[in-house]
């Protein structure tokens, strides 16, 4: 083998090694970037979805609990007041009626 053949082989070997290395580097960089991007996007989305779902659920639970409590408190307060008012009005009326009738 002549010197020029050896130089040609060395050149081609170097050329294709660099080319293949660059290709593989680019290929695996893109692949890893896409994987990591997908992984962290899914992770962040799941975290935010869970965080906001919990937040919204807690807010709505608190809102409707307070609303229902206020409604029931008002309802039963009015009901009890009306009952007691009627009870004591009748009682006082009967007492006064009896007192003045005698």
Short mmCIF file of N, CA, C and O in Angstrom, two decimals:
data_model
loop_
_atom_site.label_atom_id
_atom_site.label_comp_id
_atom_site.label_asym_id
_atom_site.label_seq_id
_atom_site.Cartn_x
_atom_site.Cartn_y
_atom_site.Cartn_z
N UNK A 1 0.85 -1.18 0.00
CA UNK A 1 0.00 0.00 0.00
C UNK A 1 0.89 1.24 0.00
O UNK A 1 1.84 1.33 0.76
N UNK A 2 0.56 2.17 -0.84
CA UNK A 2 1.39 3.37 -0.97
C UNK A 2 1.02 4.38 0.10
O UNK A 2 -0.01 4.27 0.79
N UNK A 3 1.86 5.39 0.22
CA UNK A 3 1.65 6.45 1.21
C UNK A 3 0.37 7.22 0.91
O UNK A 3 -0.39 7.57 1.82
N UNK A 4 0.11 7.47 -0.36
CA UNK A 4 -1.11 8.21 -0.71
C UNK A 4 -2.36 7.40 -0.36
O UNK A 4 -3.37 7.97 0.08
N UNK A 5 -2.29 6.07 -0.52
CA UNK A 5 -3.42 5.22 -0.13
C UNK A 5 -3.64 5.29 1.38
O UNK A 5 -4.77 5.39 1.85
N UNK A 6 -2.54 5.24 2.14
CA UNK A 6 -2.63 5.31 3.60
C UNK A 6 -3.23 6.65 4.02
O UNK A 6 -4.09 6.71 4.91
N UNK A 7 -2.77 7.75 3.39
CA UNK A 7 -3.30 9.07 3.73
C UNK A 7 -4.79 9.16 3.38
O UNK A 7 -5.59 9.74 4.14
N UNK A 8 -5.15 8.58 2.23
CA UNK A 8 -6.55 8.60 1.81
C UNK A 8 -7.40 7.82 2.81
O UNK A 8 -8.48 8.28 3.21
N UNK A 9 -6.94 6.65 3.24
CA UNK A 9 -7.67 5.82 4.21
C UNK A 9 -7.79 6.56 5.54
O UNK A 9 -8.87 6.60 6.15
N UNK A 10 -6.70 7.19 6.00
CA UNK A 10 -6.71 7.92 7.27
C UNK A 10 -7.70 9.09 7.19
O UNK A 10 -8.45 9.36 8.12
N UNK A 11 -7.69 9.80 6.04
CA UNK A 11 -8.59 10.93 5.84
C UNK A 11 -10.04 10.46 5.88
O UNK A 11 -10.89 11.05 6.57
N UNK A 12 -10.33 9.40 5.12
CA UNK A 12 -11.71 8.89 5.08
C UNK A 12 -12.15 8.38 6.46
O UNK A 12 -13.29 8.61 6.87
N UNK A 13 -11.24 7.70 7.14
CA UNK A 13 -11.56 7.19 8.48
C UNK A 13 -11.90 8.36 9.40
O UNK A 13 -12.91 8.33 10.10
N UNK A 14 -11.05 9.40 9.39
CA UNK A 14 -11.28 10.58 10.23
C UNK A 14 -12.58 11.27 9.84
O UNK A 14 -13.39 11.64 10.70
N UNK A 15 -12.82 11.45 8.54
CA UNK A 15 -14.01 12.13 8.03
C UNK A 15 -15.28 11.41 8.49
O UNK A 15 -16.20 12.02 9.03
N UNK A 16 -15.34 10.11 8.27
CA UNK A 16 -16.54 9.35 8.62
C UNK A 16 -16.71 9.17 10.12
O UNK A 16 -17.84 9.10 10.62
N UNK A 17 -15.62 9.12 10.84
CA UNK A 17 -15.71 9.03 12.31
C UNK A 17 -16.31 10.32 12.86
O UNK A 17 -17.23 10.29 13.68
N UNK A 18 -15.81 11.46 12.38
CA UNK A 18 -16.34 12.75 12.83
C UNK A 18 -17.81 12.88 12.42
O UNK A 18 -18.66 13.28 13.22
N UNK A 19 -18.12 12.52 11.20
CA UNK A 19 -19.48 12.62 10.70
C UNK A 19 -20.44 11.74 11.50
O UNK A 19 -21.52 12.19 11.89
N UNK A 20 -20.02 10.50 11.74
CA UNK A 20 -20.87 9.57 12.51
C UNK A 20 -21.02 10.05 13.95
O UNK A 20 -22.11 10.00 14.53
N UNK A 21 -19.93 10.56 14.54
CA UNK A 21 -19.99 11.07 15.91
C UNK A 21 -20.94 12.26 16.00
O UNK A 21 -21.77 12.33 16.92
N UNK A 22 -20.82 13.17 15.04
CA UNK A 22 -21.71 14.34 15.04
C UNK A 22 -23.16 13.91 14.87
O UNK A 22 -24.05 14.42 15.55
N UNK A 23 -23.39 12.95 13.97
CA UNK A 23 -24.75 12.47 13.76
C UNK A 23 -25.31 11.85 15.03
O UNK A 23 -26.42 12.18 15.47
N UNK A 24 -24.53 10.96 15.64
CA UNK A 24 -25.00 10.29 16.85
C UNK A 24 -25.18 11.28 18.01
O UNK A 24 -26.14 11.19 18.77
N UNK A 25 -24.27 12.23 18.10
CA UNK A 25 -24.38 13.24 19.16
C UNK A 25 -25.67 14.03 18.97
O UNK A 25 -26.44 14.22 19.93
N UNK A 26 -25.91 14.48 17.73
CA UNK A 26 -27.13 15.24 17.44
C UNK A 26 -28.36 14.40 17.69
O UNK A 26 -29.33 14.84 18.32
N UNK A 27 -28.36 13.14 17.23
CA UNK A 27 -29.49 12.24 17.38
C UNK A 27 -29.83 12.03 18.85
O UNK A 27 -30.98 12.18 19.27
N UNK A 28 -28.82 11.71 19.65
CA UNK A 28 -29.07 11.41 21.07
C UNK A 28 -29.37 12.66 21.88
O UNK A 28 -30.10 12.63 22.87
N UNK A 29 -28.81 13.79 21.44
CA UNK A 29 -29.13 15.06 22.13
C UNK A 29 -30.60 15.41 21.91
O UNK A 29 -31.31 15.75 22.86
N UNK A 30 -31.05 15.32 20.66
CA UNK A 30 -32.46 15.60 20.35
C UNK A 30 -33.36 14.62 21.09
O UNK A 30 -34.35 15.01 21.71
N UNK A 31 -32.99 13.35 21.07
CA UNK A 31 -33.80 12.31 21.73
C UNK A 31 -33.89 12.55 23.23
O UNK A 31 -34.97 12.49 23.81
N UNK A 32 -32.75 12.85 23.85
CA UNK A 32 -32.73 13.10 25.30
C UNK A 32 -33.50 14.37 25.65
O UNK A 32 -34.25 14.41 26.63
N UNK A 33 -33.33 15.40 24.82
CA UNK A 33 -34.05 16.66 25.06
C UNK A 33 -35.55 16.45 24.96
O UNK A 33 -36.31 16.92 25.81
N UNK A 34 -35.98 15.73 23.94
CA UNK A 34 -37.41 15.45 23.79
C UNK A 34 -37.93 14.64 24.96
O UNK A 34 -39.02 14.91 25.48
N UNK A 35 -37.17 13.64 25.38
CA UNK A 35 -37.59 12.82 26.52
C UNK A 35 -37.72 13.67 27.78
O UNK A 35 -38.73 13.62 28.48
N UNK A 36 -36.68 14.47 28.04
CA UNK A 36 -36.71 15.28 29.26
C UNK A 36 -37.81 16.34 29.19
O UNK A 36 -38.50 16.60 30.18
N UNK A 37 -37.98 16.95 28.01
CA UNK A 37 -39.04 17.94 27.84
C UNK A 37 -40.39 17.29 28.12
O UNK A 37 -41.20 17.83 28.88
N UNK A 38 -40.64 16.14 27.53
CA UNK A 38 -41.91 15.42 27.73
C UNK A 38 -42.07 15.04 29.20
O UNK A 38 -43.14 15.24 29.79
N UNK A 39 -41.00 14.49 29.79
CA UNK A 39 -41.05 14.05 31.19
C UNK A 39 -41.40 15.20 32.12
O UNK A 39 -42.31 15.10 32.94
N UNK A 40 -40.69 16.33 31.97
CA UNK A 40 -40.92 17.46 32.88
C UNK A 40 -42.22 18.19 32.58
O UNK A 40 -42.85 18.76 33.48
N UNK A 41 -42.65 18.17 31.31
CA UNK A 41 -43.93 18.78 30.97
C UNK A 41 -45.06 17.99 31.63
O UNK A 41 -45.95 18.57 32.25
N UNK A 42 -45.01 16.67 31.50
CA UNK A 42 -46.03 15.82 32.12
C UNK A 42 -46.00 15.99 33.64
O UNK A 42 -47.03 16.15 34.28
N UNK A 43 -44.79 15.99 34.20
CA UNK A 43 -44.64 16.12 35.66
C UNK A 43 -45.20 17.45 36.16
O UNK A 43 -45.93 17.49 37.14
N UNK A 44 -44.84 18.53 35.47
CA UNK A 44 -45.31 19.86 35.86
C UNK A 44 -46.83 19.97 35.69
O UNK A 44 -47.52 20.52 36.54
N UNK A 45 -47.33 19.43 34.58
CA UNK A 45 -48.77 19.47 34.32
C UNK A 45 -49.51 18.71 35.41
O UNK A 45 -50.52 19.19 35.94
N UNK A 46 -49.03 17.51 35.75
CA UNK A 46 -49.67 16.72 36.80
C UNK A 46 -49.62 17.46 38.13
O UNK A 46 -50.61 17.48 38.87
N UNK A 47 -48.48 18.06 38.43
CA UNK A 47 -48.35 18.79 39.70
C UNK A 47 -49.33 19.95 39.74
O UNK A 47 -50.05 20.13 40.73
N UNK A 48 -49.35 20.76 38.67
CA UNK A 48 -50.24 21.92 38.64
C UNK A 48 -51.70 21.50 38.65
O UNK A 48 -52.52 22.11 39.34
N UNK A 49 -52.02 20.45 37.89
CA UNK A 49 -53.40 19.97 37.86
C UNK A 49 -53.82 19.53 39.26
O UNK A 49 -54.89 19.91 39.74
N UNK A 50 -52.96 18.76 39.94
CA UNK A 50 -53.27 18.28 41.29
C UNK A 50 -53.38 19.46 42.24
O UNK A 50 -54.32 19.55 43.03
N UNK A 51 -52.43 20.38 42.15
CA UNK A 51 -52.40 21.53 43.05
C UNK A 51 -53.66 22.36 42.90
O UNK A 51 -54.30 22.71 43.90
N UNK A 52 -54.05 22.67 41.66
CA UNK A 52 -55.22 23.52 41.43
C UNK A 52 -56.52 22.78 41.67
O UNK A 52 -57.52 23.37 42.07
N UNK A 53 -56.51 21.46 41.44
CA UNK A 53 -57.71 20.66 41.74
C UNK A 53 -57.95 20.66 43.24
O UNK A 53 -59.08 20.88 43.69
N UNK A 54 -56.88 20.44 44.01
CA UNK A 54 -57.01 20.45 45.47
C UNK A 54 -57.44 21.84 45.93
O UNK A 54 -58.34 21.97 46.76
N UNK A 55 -56.80 22.88 45.39
CA UNK A 55 -57.15 24.26 45.77
C UNK A 55 -58.60 24.58 45.48
O UNK A 55 -59.31 25.14 46.32
N UNK A 56 -59.05 24.23 44.26
CA UNK A 56 -60.43 24.51 43.87
C UNK A 56 -61.41 23.71 44.72
O UNK A 56 -62.44 24.24 45.14
N UNK A 57 -61.08 22.45 44.96
CA UNK A 57 -61.95 21.60 45.78
C UNK A 57 -62.07 22.16 47.18
O UNK A 57 -63.18 22.25 47.73
N UNK A 58 -60.94 22.55 47.76
CA UNK A 58 -60.96 23.11 49.11
C UNK A 58 -61.77 24.40 49.14
O UNK A 58 -62.57 24.63 50.06
N UNK A 59 -61.58 25.25 48.12
CA UNK A 59 -62.32 26.51 48.06
C UNK A 59 -63.81 26.25 47.98
O UNK A 59 -64.61 26.84 48.73
N UNK A 60 -64.21 25.37 47.03
CA UNK A 60 -65.63 25.10 46.85
C UNK A 60 -66.23 24.42 48.08
O UNK A 60 -67.34 24.74 48.49
N UNK A 61 -65.48 23.50 48.67
CA UNK A 61 -65.96 22.82 49.88
C UNK A 61 -66.18 23.85 50.98
O UNK A 61 -67.23 23.85 51.64
N UNK A 62 -65.21 24.75 51.18
CA UNK A 62 -65.33 25.78 52.22
C UNK A 62 -66.49 26.71 51.91
O UNK A 62 -67.30 27.03 52.79
N UNK A 63 -66.58 27.14 50.64
CA UNK A 63 -67.64 28.07 50.23
C UNK A 63 -69.02 27.48 50.50
O UNK A 63 -69.87 28.12 51.11
N UNK A 64 -69.24 26.24 50.03
CA UNK A 64 -70.56 25.64 50.17
C UNK A 64 -70.84 25.22 51.60
O UNK A 64 -72.01 25.21 52.03
N UNK A 65 -69.82 24.87 52.36
CA UNK A 65 -70.02 24.53 53.78
C UNK A 65 -70.48 25.77 54.53
O UNK A 65 -71.44 25.71 55.31
N UNK A 66 -69.78 26.88 54.30
CA UNK A 66 -70.15 28.14 54.98
C UNK A 66 -71.56 28.55 54.55
O UNK A 66 -72.39 28.92 55.39
N UNK A 67 -71.85 28.46 53.25
CA UNK A 67 -73.17 28.84 52.73
C UNK A 67 -74.27 27.99 53.35
O UNK A 67 -75.30 28.52 53.78
N UNK A 68 -74.06 26.68 53.36
CA UNK A 68 -75.06 25.77 53.91
C UNK A 68 -75.23 25.99 55.41
O UNK A 68 -76.35 25.98 55.92
N UNK A 69 -74.12 26.20 56.11
CA UNK A 69 -74.18 26.44 57.55
C UNK A 69 -74.96 27.71 57.84
O UNK A 69 -75.82 27.73 58.73
N UNK A 70 -74.66 28.76 57.09
CA UNK A 70 -75.37 30.03 57.29
C UNK A 70 -76.86 29.85 56.99
O UNK A 70 -77.71 30.35 57.74
N UNK A 71 -77.17 29.14 55.92
CA UNK A 71 -78.58 28.93 55.56
C UNK A 71 -79.29 28.16 56.67
O UNK A 71 -80.38 28.56 57.12
N UNK A 72 -78.67 27.04 57.11
CA UNK A 72 -79.32 26.22 58.14
C UNK A 72 -79.43 26.98 59.46
O UNK A 72 -80.44 26.88 60.15
N UNK A 73 -78.40 27.73 59.79
CA UNK A 73 -78.43 28.51 61.03
C UNK A 73 -79.58 29.51 60.97
O UNK A 73 -80.37 29.61 61.92
N UNK A 74 -79.68 30.22 59.86
CA UNK A 74 -80.76 31.20 59.69
C UNK A 74 -82.12 30.53 59.72
O UNK A 74 -83.05 30.98 60.40
N UNK A 75 -82.24 29.42 58.98
CA UNK A 75 -83.51 28.68 58.91
C UNK A 75 -83.97 28.24 60.30
O UNK A 75 -85.11 28.48 60.69
N UNK A 76 -83.05 27.60 61.06
CA UNK A 76 -83.44 27.07 62.37
C UNK A 76 -83.60 28.17 63.40
O UNK A 76 -84.40 28.03 64.34
N UNK A 77 -82.88 29.26 63.25
CA UNK A 77 -83.04 30.39 64.18
C UNK A 77 -84.43 31.01 63.99
O UNK A 77 -85.14 31.26 64.97
N UNK A 78 -84.81 31.24 62.75
CA UNK A 78 -86.14 31.80 62.45
C UNK A 78 -87.22 30.84 62.95
O UNK A 78 -88.18 31.26 63.60
N UNK A 79 -87.05 29.56 62.65
CA UNK A 79 -88.04 28.54 63.04
C UNK A 79 -88.19 28.49 64.56
O UNK A 79 -89.33 28.47 65.07
N UNK A 80 -87.06 28.47 65.26
CA UNK A 80 -87.10 28.40 66.73
C UNK A 80 -87.71 29.68 67.31
O UNK A 80 -88.50 29.63 68.25
N UNK A 81 -87.32 30.81 66.73
CA UNK A 81 -87.85 32.10 67.20
C UNK A 81 -89.36 32.15 67.02
O UNK A 81 -90.10 32.55 67.93
N UNK A 82 -89.81 31.72 65.84
CA UNK A 82 -91.25 31.71 65.59
C UNK A 82 -91.97 30.77 66.54
O UNK A 82 -93.03 31.09 67.08
N UNK A 83 -91.39 29.60 66.77
CA UNK A 83 -92.00 28.63 67.68
C UNK A 83 -92.08 29.21 69.09
O UNK A 83 -93.15 29.16 69.73
N UNK A 84 -90.95 29.76 69.57
CA UNK A 84 -90.94 30.30 70.93
C UNK A 84 -91.86 31.51 71.06
O UNK A 84 -92.56 31.67 72.06
N UNK A 85 -91.86 32.34 70.03
CA UNK A 85 -92.74 33.51 70.05
C UNK A 85 -94.19 33.05 70.15
O UNK A 85 -94.96 33.55 70.98
N UNK A 86 -94.60 32.09 69.31
CA UNK A 86 -95.96 31.55 69.34
C UNK A 86 -96.27 30.90 70.68
O UNK A 86 -97.33 31.14 71.28
N UNK A 87 -95.33 30.09 71.16
CA UNK A 87 -95.52 29.38 72.43
C UNK A 87 -95.76 30.36 73.57
O UNK A 87 -96.73 30.22 74.33
N UNK A 88 -94.87 31.38 73.69
CA UNK A 88 -94.99 32.31 74.82
C UNK A 88 -96.15 33.28 74.63
O UNK A 88 -96.76 33.74 75.61
N UNK A 89 -96.51 33.59 73.40
CA UNK A 89 -97.67 34.45 73.15
C UNK A 89 -98.94 33.73 73.59
O UNK A 89 -99.79 34.31 74.28
N UNK A 90 -99.08 32.48 73.20
CA UNK A 90 -100.26 31.69 73.59
C UNK A 90 -100.30 31.54 75.11
O UNK A 90 -101.34 31.72 75.73
N UNK A 91 -99.15 31.22 75.70
CA UNK A 91 -99.07 31.03 77.15
C UNK A 91 -99.47 32.30 77.90
O UNK A 91 -100.27 32.26 78.86
N UNK A 92 -98.90 33.44 77.45
CA UNK A 92 -99.19 34.72 78.10
C UNK A 92 -100.65 35.10 77.89
O UNK A 92 -101.32 35.58 78.82
N UNK A 93 -101.15 34.84 76.68
CA UNK A 93 -102.54 35.16 76.38
C UNK A 93 -103.46 34.34 77.27
O UNK A 93 -104.43 34.87 77.85
N UNK A 94 -103.18 33.04 77.39
CA UNK A 94 -104.01 32.18 78.23
C UNK A 94 -103.94 32.62 79.69
O UNK A 94 -104.96 32.67 80.38
N UNK A 95 -102.73 32.96 80.13
CA UNK A 95 -102.57 33.41 81.52
C UNK A 95 -103.37 34.68 81.76
O UNK A 95 -104.13 34.77 82.73
N UNK A 96 -103.22 35.65 80.85
CA UNK A 96 -103.92 36.92 81.02
C UNK A 96 -105.44 36.73 80.88
O UNK A 96 -106.21 37.35 81.61
N UNK A 97 -105.84 35.90 79.96
CA UNK A 97 -107.26 35.62 79.78
C UNK A 97 -107.84 35.03 81.05
O UNK A 97 -108.90 35.46 81.54
N UNK A 98 -107.12 34.05 81.60
CA UNK A 98 -107.57 33.41 82.83
C UNK A 98 -107.58 34.42 83.98
O UNK A 98 -108.52 34.48 84.76
N UNK A 99 -106.52 35.24 84.06
CA UNK A 99 -106.39 36.21 85.14
C UNK A 99 -107.53 37.22 85.10
O UNK A 99 -108.15 37.53 86.13
N UNK A 100 -107.82 37.72 83.88
CA UNK A 100 -108.86 38.76 83.76
C UNK A 100 -110.25 38.16 83.77
O UNK A 100 -111.22 38.85 84.07
N UNK A 101 -110.39 36.90 83.42
CA UNK A 101 -111.70 36.26 83.42
C UNK A 101 -112.15 35.97 84.85
O UNK A 101 -113.32 36.13 85.17
N UNK A 102 -111.21 35.62 85.69
CA UNK A 102 -111.56 35.27 87.08
C UNK A 102 -111.99 36.45 87.88
O UNK A 102 -111.91 37.54 87.80
#
